[in-house]
Short mmCIF file of C-alpha atoms in Angstrom, two decimals:
data_model
loop_
_atom_site.label_atom_id
_atom_site.label_comp_id
_atom_site.label_asym_id
_atom_site.label_seq_id
_atom_site.Cartn_x
_atom_site.Cartn_y
_atom_site.Cartn_z
CA MET A 13 -11.88 32.09 -10.67
CA VAL A 14 -12.60 28.24 -8.91
CA MET A 15 -14.15 30.39 -6.22
CA GLU A 16 -15.98 33.11 -7.53
CA GLY A 17 -19.57 31.60 -7.32
CA PHE A 18 -18.78 31.10 -3.86
CA ALA A 19 -18.00 34.52 -3.15
CA VAL A 20 -21.14 35.78 -4.88
CA ARG A 21 -23.17 33.88 -3.24
CA PHE A 22 -22.23 34.24 -0.11
CA ILE A 23 -21.55 38.22 -0.41
CA GLN A 24 -25.21 38.29 -1.61
CA SER A 25 -26.83 36.30 0.95
CA ILE A 26 -24.80 36.41 4.60
CA ASP A 27 -25.28 39.01 7.20
CA LEU A 28 -22.17 41.33 7.64
CA GLU A 29 -23.27 41.47 11.46
CA ASN A 30 -23.84 37.74 11.71
CA ALA A 31 -20.94 36.93 9.66
CA ALA A 32 -18.43 38.88 11.98
CA ALA A 33 -19.81 37.37 15.56
CA LEU A 34 -18.14 34.75 16.93
CA LEU A 35 -18.97 30.94 18.13
CA SER A 36 -19.73 31.07 21.48
CA LEU A 37 -19.22 28.38 24.39
CA GLN A 38 -22.92 26.89 24.04
CA GLN A 39 -22.29 26.49 20.55
CA LEU A 40 -19.27 24.99 20.55
CA ALA A 41 -20.07 22.15 23.20
CA THR A 42 -23.14 21.37 20.97
CA ILE A 43 -21.00 20.98 17.94
CA ALA A 44 -18.50 19.15 19.90
CA THR A 45 -21.49 16.61 21.58
CA GLN A 46 -23.93 16.58 18.56
CA PRO A 47 -21.46 17.09 15.23
CA VAL A 48 -23.98 15.04 12.85
CA SER A 49 -26.92 17.26 13.66
CA TYR A 50 -24.97 20.07 13.46
CA ARG A 51 -24.77 22.05 10.01
CA ILE A 52 -22.20 23.62 8.19
CA VAL A 53 -22.81 27.27 8.52
CA ASP A 54 -22.99 26.98 12.16
CA VAL A 55 -19.80 25.16 12.11
CA ALA A 56 -17.92 27.52 9.76
CA PRO A 57 -19.44 30.82 9.72
CA PHE A 58 -18.13 33.10 6.80
CA ILE A 59 -15.17 34.52 8.70
CA PHE A 60 -14.22 31.19 9.22
CA GLY A 61 -13.92 28.93 6.10
CA ILE A 62 -13.07 25.33 7.03
CA SER A 63 -16.92 23.89 4.95
CA PRO A 64 -14.45 22.82 1.96
CA THR A 65 -12.95 20.44 4.28
CA LEU A 66 -16.11 18.40 3.83
CA ILE A 67 -15.61 17.41 0.29
CA ILE A 68 -11.63 16.35 1.37
CA ASN A 69 -12.42 14.71 4.33
CA GLY A 70 -15.29 12.54 2.30
CA PHE A 71 -13.11 11.58 -0.25
CA LEU A 72 -10.07 10.89 1.76
CA VAL A 73 -11.71 8.20 3.87
CA CYS A 74 -13.41 6.79 1.09
CA LEU A 75 -10.14 5.91 -0.48
CA LEU A 76 -8.05 5.19 2.79
CA CYS A 77 -11.18 2.13 3.77
CA THR A 78 -10.33 1.49 -0.29
CA VAL A 79 -6.53 1.34 -0.03
CA ASP A 80 -7.17 -1.45 2.99
CA ALA A 81 -9.03 -3.85 0.86
CA LEU A 82 -6.80 -3.37 -2.27
CA ILE A 83 -3.80 -4.17 -0.07
CA GLU A 84 -6.03 -7.27 1.32
CA TRP A 85 -6.65 -8.57 -2.32
CA LYS A 86 -2.80 -7.89 -3.03
CA TYR A 87 -1.66 -10.44 -0.64
CA ARG A 88 -4.27 -12.90 -0.44
CA THR A 89 -5.52 -13.72 -3.96
CA PHE A 90 -2.09 -14.58 -5.84
CA CYS A 91 -3.26 -18.15 -6.34
CA PHE A 92 -6.30 -16.87 -8.31
CA TYR A 93 -3.80 -15.02 -10.35
CA LEU A 94 -1.82 -18.16 -11.47
CA ARG A 95 -5.06 -20.01 -12.29
CA ALA A 96 -7.66 -17.95 -13.53
CA LYS A 97 -7.74 -17.00 -17.10
CA LEU A 98 -6.50 -13.40 -17.13
CA ASN A 99 -9.58 -12.07 -18.66
CA HIS A 100 -11.44 -13.40 -16.04
CA LEU A 101 -9.56 -12.10 -13.10
CA TRP A 102 -9.01 -8.67 -14.87
CA LEU A 103 -12.83 -8.06 -14.97
CA ALA A 104 -13.28 -9.70 -11.95
CA THR A 105 -11.21 -6.80 -9.81
CA LEU A 106 -12.73 -4.12 -12.36
CA VAL A 107 -16.64 -5.44 -11.13
CA LEU A 108 -15.32 -6.30 -7.06
CA LEU A 109 -13.57 -2.44 -7.12
CA LEU A 110 -17.14 -1.14 -8.73
CA ALA A 111 -18.81 -2.60 -6.17
CA TRP A 112 -16.82 -1.58 -3.17
CA THR A 113 -16.41 2.24 -4.19
CA THR A 114 -20.33 2.28 -5.01
CA TYR A 115 -20.78 1.42 -1.23
CA MET A 116 -18.18 3.66 -0.43
CA GLY A 117 -20.36 6.61 -2.47
CA MET A 118 -23.71 5.68 -0.65
CA LEU A 119 -21.76 5.86 2.85
CA ALA A 120 -20.30 9.34 1.71
CA ALA A 121 -23.93 10.98 0.26
CA LEU A 122 -25.77 9.37 3.55
CA ALA A 123 -22.82 11.18 6.15
CA LEU A 124 -23.83 14.47 3.47
CA SER A 125 -27.24 14.04 3.79
CA ALA A 126 -27.24 13.29 7.82
CA PHE A 127 -24.66 16.58 7.93
CA GLU A 128 -26.95 19.28 6.38
CA GLY A 129 -29.89 17.92 8.00
CA PRO A 130 -33.50 19.18 7.35
CA GLY A 131 -32.43 23.01 7.81
CA TYR A 132 -30.19 23.13 5.00
CA SER A 133 -27.89 26.44 4.47
CA ALA A 134 -29.35 29.32 2.65
CA ASN A 135 -25.80 29.63 0.81
CA ALA A 136 -26.31 26.72 -0.47
CA LEU A 137 -28.66 24.60 -2.80
CA ARG A 138 -30.90 22.68 -1.89
CA PHE A 139 -30.47 19.27 -0.93
CA THR A 140 -32.80 17.11 -3.03
CA VAL A 141 -32.89 13.58 -4.08
CA GLY A 142 -31.73 14.24 -7.14
CA ARG A 143 -28.43 15.89 -5.73
CA PHE A 144 -28.09 12.67 -2.91
CA PHE A 145 -27.89 10.65 -5.89
CA ALA A 146 -25.39 13.06 -7.85
CA VAL A 147 -22.98 13.51 -4.59
CA TRP A 148 -23.35 9.47 -4.24
CA GLY A 149 -22.25 8.78 -8.57
CA THR A 150 -19.49 11.55 -8.16
CA THR A 151 -18.08 10.26 -4.91
CA THR A 152 -17.94 6.79 -6.62
CA MET A 153 -16.65 8.03 -9.76
CA THR A 154 -13.65 9.50 -7.88
CA VAL A 155 -12.92 6.89 -5.65
CA LEU A 156 -12.80 4.42 -8.25
CA ALA A 157 -10.37 6.32 -10.36
CA ALA A 158 -7.62 6.98 -7.73
CA ALA A 159 -8.54 3.21 -6.17
CA LEU A 160 -7.45 2.18 -9.83
CA TRP A 161 -4.16 4.20 -10.00
CA LEU A 162 -3.40 2.55 -6.42
CA LEU A 163 -4.00 -0.77 -7.53
CA ASN A 164 -1.89 -0.71 -10.33
CA TRP A 165 1.10 0.67 -8.53
CA LEU A 166 0.53 -1.73 -4.91
CA LEU A 167 0.03 -4.60 -7.35
CA ILE A 168 3.43 -4.91 -8.97
CA LEU A 169 5.47 -3.57 -5.95
CA PRO A 170 7.49 -5.09 -2.79
CA PRO A 171 6.53 -5.01 0.49
CA ASP A 172 9.17 -2.87 2.20
CA VAL A 173 7.94 0.08 -0.55
CA LEU A 174 4.05 -0.38 -0.11
CA GLY A 175 3.96 3.07 1.00
CA LEU A 176 5.42 4.89 -1.67
CA PRO A 177 2.22 5.02 -3.83
CA SER A 178 0.72 7.23 -1.43
CA LEU A 179 3.31 9.90 -2.32
CA PHE A 180 1.70 9.81 -5.68
CA THR A 181 -1.86 9.14 -5.06
CA ILE A 182 -3.13 9.97 -2.28
CA GLN A 183 -1.12 13.09 -1.28
CA PRO A 184 -1.16 15.24 -4.28
CA ASN A 185 -5.06 14.64 -4.22
CA ILE A 186 -5.47 16.20 -1.22
CA ALA A 187 -3.57 18.81 -1.42
CA CYS A 188 -4.65 19.88 -5.23
CA ILE A 189 -8.72 20.05 -3.42
CA LEU A 190 -6.82 22.82 -0.53
CA VAL A 191 -4.45 24.81 -3.23
CA ALA A 192 -5.94 26.30 -6.26
CA PRO A 193 -3.98 25.56 -9.29
CA GLU A 194 -4.99 28.88 -10.64
CA LEU A 195 -3.30 30.55 -8.53
CA ALA A 196 0.27 27.76 -8.37
CA PRO A 197 3.15 27.95 -10.66
CA GLY A 198 2.45 26.41 -13.88
CA PHE A 199 4.35 22.77 -13.09
CA PHE A 200 1.47 22.52 -11.20
CA LYS A 201 -1.34 22.72 -13.87
CA TRP A 202 -1.43 19.15 -13.47
CA ILE A 203 -3.58 19.50 -11.09
CA TYR A 204 -6.34 19.76 -13.45
CA ALA A 205 -6.16 15.94 -14.08
CA LEU A 206 -6.24 14.37 -10.82
CA PRO A 207 -9.29 12.72 -9.92
CA PHE A 208 -10.18 14.52 -6.57
CA TYR A 209 -9.57 18.02 -8.15
CA ASN A 210 -12.41 17.04 -10.46
CA GLY A 211 -14.58 14.70 -8.12
CA ALA A 212 -14.28 18.00 -5.45
CA MET A 213 -15.30 20.63 -8.60
CA LEU A 214 -18.02 18.36 -9.37
CA LEU A 215 -19.52 18.18 -5.89
CA ARG A 216 -18.82 22.19 -5.21
CA TYR A 217 -21.48 22.17 -8.47
CA ILE A 218 -23.82 19.89 -7.21
CA LEU A 219 -23.76 21.52 -3.40
CA SER A 220 -23.56 25.31 -4.18
CA GLY A 221 -23.91 26.09 -8.18
CA ALA A 222 -20.91 27.36 -8.61
CA TYR A 223 -18.15 26.12 -11.55
CA PRO A 224 -20.53 25.06 -14.04
CA HIS A 225 -18.11 22.66 -15.98
CA ILE A 226 -19.80 19.31 -15.54
CA GLY A 227 -18.75 18.15 -19.00
CA THR A 228 -14.76 18.26 -18.67
CA ASN A 229 -14.94 17.27 -14.84
CA VAL A 230 -16.85 14.24 -15.60
CA GLY A 231 -15.06 13.79 -19.11
CA ILE A 232 -11.38 13.70 -17.08
CA ILE A 233 -12.72 11.64 -14.48
CA LEU A 234 -14.46 8.39 -16.38
CA GLY A 235 -11.19 9.43 -18.66
CA GLU A 236 -8.71 8.25 -16.51
CA ILE A 237 -10.98 5.48 -15.24
CA CYS A 238 -10.57 4.02 -18.74
CA VAL A 239 -6.99 4.36 -19.21
CA MET A 240 -6.31 2.93 -15.53
CA ALA A 241 -8.37 -0.10 -16.60
CA VAL A 242 -6.46 -0.87 -19.44
CA LEU A 243 -3.36 -0.27 -17.36
CA LEU A 244 -4.35 -3.16 -15.16
CA TYR A 245 -5.03 -5.55 -17.62
CA ILE A 246 -1.02 -4.91 -18.37
CA THR A 247 -0.54 -4.80 -14.25
CA ILE A 248 -2.35 -8.07 -13.38
CA ALA A 249 -0.39 -9.75 -16.00
CA ILE A 250 2.87 -8.73 -15.02
CA ALA A 251 2.06 -9.40 -11.30
CA ALA A 252 0.76 -12.80 -12.10
CA THR A 253 4.86 -13.78 -13.38
CA VAL A 254 6.12 -12.56 -9.53
CA LEU A 255 5.60 -14.86 -6.79
CA SER A 256 6.85 -13.74 -3.64
CA VAL A 257 7.30 -15.87 -0.55
CA THR A 258 8.65 -14.33 2.92
CA ALA A 259 10.64 -17.23 5.33
CA ASN A 260 9.03 -18.81 7.93
CA LYS A 261 11.33 -19.76 9.89
CA ASP A 262 15.43 -18.38 10.74
CA ALA A 263 17.88 -18.80 12.96
CA THR A 264 21.88 -18.59 13.51
CA VAL A 265 23.63 -21.50 13.94
CA VAL A 266 27.25 -21.43 15.71
CA TYR A 267 30.42 -23.83 15.25
CA ASN A 268 33.20 -22.93 17.80
CA THR A 269 34.65 -25.11 20.54
CA GLN A 270 34.14 -21.95 23.08
CA LEU A 271 32.11 -22.32 26.34
CA CYS A 272 29.18 -20.12 27.00
CA GLY A 273 28.85 -20.64 30.75
CA SER A 274 28.91 -23.84 31.75
CA THR A 275 27.43 -25.32 28.31
CA PRO A 276 29.42 -25.19 24.92
CA CYS A 277 28.32 -22.65 22.46
CA ALA A 278 27.49 -24.86 19.79
CA LEU A 279 24.85 -26.42 21.56
CA VAL A 280 23.04 -23.29 22.38
CA ASN A 281 19.91 -22.43 20.35
CA HIS A 282 19.43 -19.43 18.61
CA GLY A 283 15.84 -19.38 16.83
CA MET A 284 13.50 -17.25 17.63
CA GLU A 285 15.59 -14.52 18.23
CA PRO A 286 15.11 -10.88 16.88
CA THR A 287 18.28 -10.92 14.78
CA ILE A 288 19.99 -13.63 12.88
CA THR A 289 24.17 -13.26 12.62
CA ALA A 290 26.97 -14.76 10.19
CA SER A 291 29.97 -14.43 10.96
CA GLU A 292 33.64 -15.94 10.22
CA LYS A 293 36.43 -14.82 12.29
CA ASN A 294 39.11 -16.22 14.95
CA GLY A 295 37.98 -19.49 14.36
CA SER A 296 34.42 -19.05 15.69
CA VAL A 297 31.95 -19.60 12.78
CA SER A 298 28.35 -18.04 12.83
CA ARG A 299 25.97 -19.25 9.94
CA ILE A 300 22.39 -18.32 9.06
CA ILE A 301 19.65 -20.73 8.39
CA LEU A 302 16.60 -20.00 6.46
CA GLY A 303 13.72 -21.93 6.20
CA PHE A 304 10.76 -21.12 3.18
CA SER A 305 7.92 -22.75 2.32
CA ILE A 306 7.22 -23.21 -1.37
CA PRO A 307 3.38 -23.30 -2.37
CA LEU A 308 3.60 -26.21 -4.80
CA ASP A 309 0.42 -26.52 -5.72
CA THR A 310 -0.14 -22.40 -6.49
CA ILE A 311 2.93 -22.77 -9.12
CA GLY A 312 1.35 -26.16 -10.35
CA SER A 313 2.94 -26.98 -13.55
CA LYS A 314 4.15 -23.91 -14.43
CA ASN A 315 8.13 -23.33 -15.11
CA ILE A 316 10.15 -21.36 -12.88
CA THR A 317 12.22 -19.06 -14.98
CA GLN A 318 14.11 -17.44 -11.99
CA CYS A 319 14.15 -17.42 -8.18
CA GLN A 320 16.13 -14.76 -5.66
CA LEU A 321 17.07 -14.24 -2.59
CA GLN A 322 16.28 -11.17 -1.26
CA MET A 323 17.77 -10.11 2.18
CA PRO A 324 16.78 -6.85 4.04
CA ALA A 325 19.27 -4.23 4.91
CA PRO A 326 21.37 -5.29 7.71
CA LEU A 327 21.32 -3.74 11.08
CA GLN A 328 24.96 -4.15 11.89
CA ALA A 329 27.83 -5.02 9.33
CA PRO A 330 31.25 -4.23 8.16
CA SER A 331 32.17 -1.11 7.42
CA ASN A 332 33.62 -2.16 4.22
CA GLN A 333 32.65 -4.57 1.47
CA TYR A 334 32.04 -8.39 2.42
CA THR A 335 30.86 -11.61 0.95
CA LEU A 336 27.41 -12.82 1.02
CA GLN A 337 27.73 -16.71 -0.18
CA VAL A 338 24.18 -18.76 -0.18
CA PHE A 339 24.44 -22.48 -0.33
CA GLU A 340 21.65 -25.02 -0.28
CA ALA A 341 20.82 -26.61 3.11
CA GLN A 342 19.99 -30.54 3.33
CA GLY A 343 17.51 -31.84 5.62
CA ASP A 344 14.79 -30.70 8.29
CA TRP A 345 15.28 -28.74 11.25
CA ASP A 346 13.74 -26.64 13.53
CA GLU A 347 14.20 -23.30 14.69
CA ILE A 348 13.58 -23.90 18.94
CA SER A 349 15.98 -26.43 18.51
CA ILE A 350 18.75 -26.47 15.81
CA ASN A 351 22.04 -25.65 17.14
CA GLY A 352 25.80 -26.40 15.63
CA VAL A 353 25.80 -30.40 16.22
CA ASN A 354 22.55 -30.86 14.55
CA GLU A 355 22.96 -32.68 11.22
CA VAL A 356 21.66 -29.94 8.37
CA LYS A 357 24.34 -30.54 5.26
CA THR A 358 25.45 -28.03 2.95
CA GLY A 359 24.48 -28.56 -0.30
CA ASN A 360 25.68 -27.01 -3.23
CA ALA A 361 26.41 -23.11 -3.55
CA LEU A 362 24.18 -21.42 -5.52
CA GLY A 363 24.97 -17.55 -5.60
CA SER A 364 26.68 -14.43 -3.56
CA ASP A 365 27.07 -10.92 -3.35
CA MET A 366 29.21 -8.26 -1.99
CA PRO A 367 27.30 -5.51 -0.54
CA VAL A 368 29.12 -2.04 1.32
CA SER A 369 28.05 -1.78 4.86
CA THR A 370 24.61 -1.25 6.05
CA GLU A 371 23.28 -1.71 2.36
CA LYS A 372 20.71 -3.57 1.45
CA PRO A 373 22.09 -6.46 -0.38
CA SER A 374 21.18 -7.11 -4.22
CA ALA A 375 19.30 -9.93 -4.84
CA ILE A 376 21.23 -13.49 -4.97
CA ASP A 377 20.04 -16.01 -7.64
CA ILE A 378 18.85 -19.57 -6.13
CA THR A 379 17.15 -20.83 -9.13
CA ALA A 380 18.43 -23.82 -8.58
CA ALA A 381 17.41 -24.48 -5.38
CA CYS A 382 13.56 -23.58 -6.45
CA ARG A 383 13.75 -26.10 -9.37
CA GLU A 384 15.10 -29.02 -7.72
CA ALA A 385 12.40 -28.40 -4.79
CA LEU A 386 9.85 -28.40 -7.42
CA ASN A 387 10.81 -31.40 -9.06
CA SER A 388 11.16 -33.21 -5.91
CA ASN A 389 8.10 -31.75 -5.24
CA ASN A 390 9.42 -30.70 -1.86
CA GLU A 391 7.70 -27.32 -0.29
CA LEU A 392 10.53 -26.80 2.13
CA LEU A 393 13.36 -24.78 0.74
CA SER A 394 16.30 -24.10 3.37
CA LEU A 395 19.20 -22.07 2.95
CA TRP A 396 22.76 -21.49 4.61
CA LEU A 397 23.76 -17.94 4.08
CA ASP A 398 27.52 -17.30 4.82
CA THR A 399 29.91 -14.30 5.10
CA ASP A 400 33.79 -14.31 5.13
CA GLY A 401 34.61 -11.39 8.12
CA ASP A 402 32.97 -9.76 10.70
CA ALA A 403 29.58 -9.86 11.87
CA VAL A 404 26.66 -9.28 9.64
CA VAL A 405 23.37 -8.46 11.43
CA PHE A 406 19.58 -8.89 9.65
CA PRO A 407 16.56 -9.01 11.30
CA SER A 408 14.41 -12.24 11.88
CA VAL A 409 11.50 -13.07 10.81
CA ASN A 410 9.92 -12.54 13.60
CA THR A 411 10.48 -8.35 13.83
CA GLY A 412 8.31 -8.69 10.27
CA SER A 413 10.99 -7.38 8.20
CA GLY A 414 13.18 -10.72 7.31
CA ALA A 415 14.29 -12.47 4.14
CA ALA A 416 12.26 -13.25 0.84
CA VAL A 417 12.23 -15.30 -1.93
CA ARG A 418 10.55 -13.60 -5.09
CA ILE A 419 9.79 -16.71 -7.67
CA PHE A 420 9.64 -15.71 -11.43
CA ILE A 421 6.81 -18.17 -13.62
#
């Protein structure tokens, strides 16, 4: 059993009378006011086994700090993906991630050292310099393996499903430390392969001498690092071919002869609003205009193989199937002044989709417009979005959930 070593050591060393005693109010106050100086055995006597959560919290904090760095890496380094050589980009990613996780591992080892303090529990092995570096190395390996899992997911997923990898990485890794796989149904035996499980077993051996299976745990973690590093090379190669550009401006433009108060509705500006609307009914037409800044310097001399417009799920739409049609929009415009009288011409038809109700529309092909922008060296790509019936309402760029263009290179 995983906990056998712990049980034997505790049974041999605890004082049953002291183990049955509850924490006094004075002890609780000391824990609350001086959490770092208090030791595990004082916070968690034998009758209240919270001590193992120290390992979970250490790994979790290190990984969550790493997730933030990985997301920043995904959104701020795409220009390198198109300019740097694939081998150099892969090696640089691995080196930077190793340096970051090494730093996280050092902080975890220092935190553990400070938490235990000089009066280390008699129920555990003496915390020496060697064990400090063992904890450092184990935490670094464990977090590096889990971070490589995450990075492979994050690089290829679009922003609207960026939280999905936590279901396959963070949550199972946390659960595997709390639940002994020996007691779980056979389906859950894959827990043995998770980085956090093997890292936790190593730390338990380092700190208490329990569960002495160093070769198995180290081999699994290093094997996962190698496999995920190879997959990272493939993932970077895939990510380097797709550029996602979110809209930087949008607006609803109304065309009709009605009055909005004393002002013709066609003269009213509907930019900078939280929603954008397309409709065509009873002689009144509302069109959506979208603006994107295409990073021509990033694309450089590379060819655009395909370009797609991806609209978010509508907030309001007809209950049955309807049509969305995309056209080129020719001319410069500003979302704070555009209205139905401004001269923004309609160009060629590009593509269409027929979604149902409030389901997310499929990607609409706009390759011709992207290639035209690249050939004419024009960074501004403008599009009209129309429908053929009742109002379809989308969130605007001001909500952070606007339209996006995916460019395949």
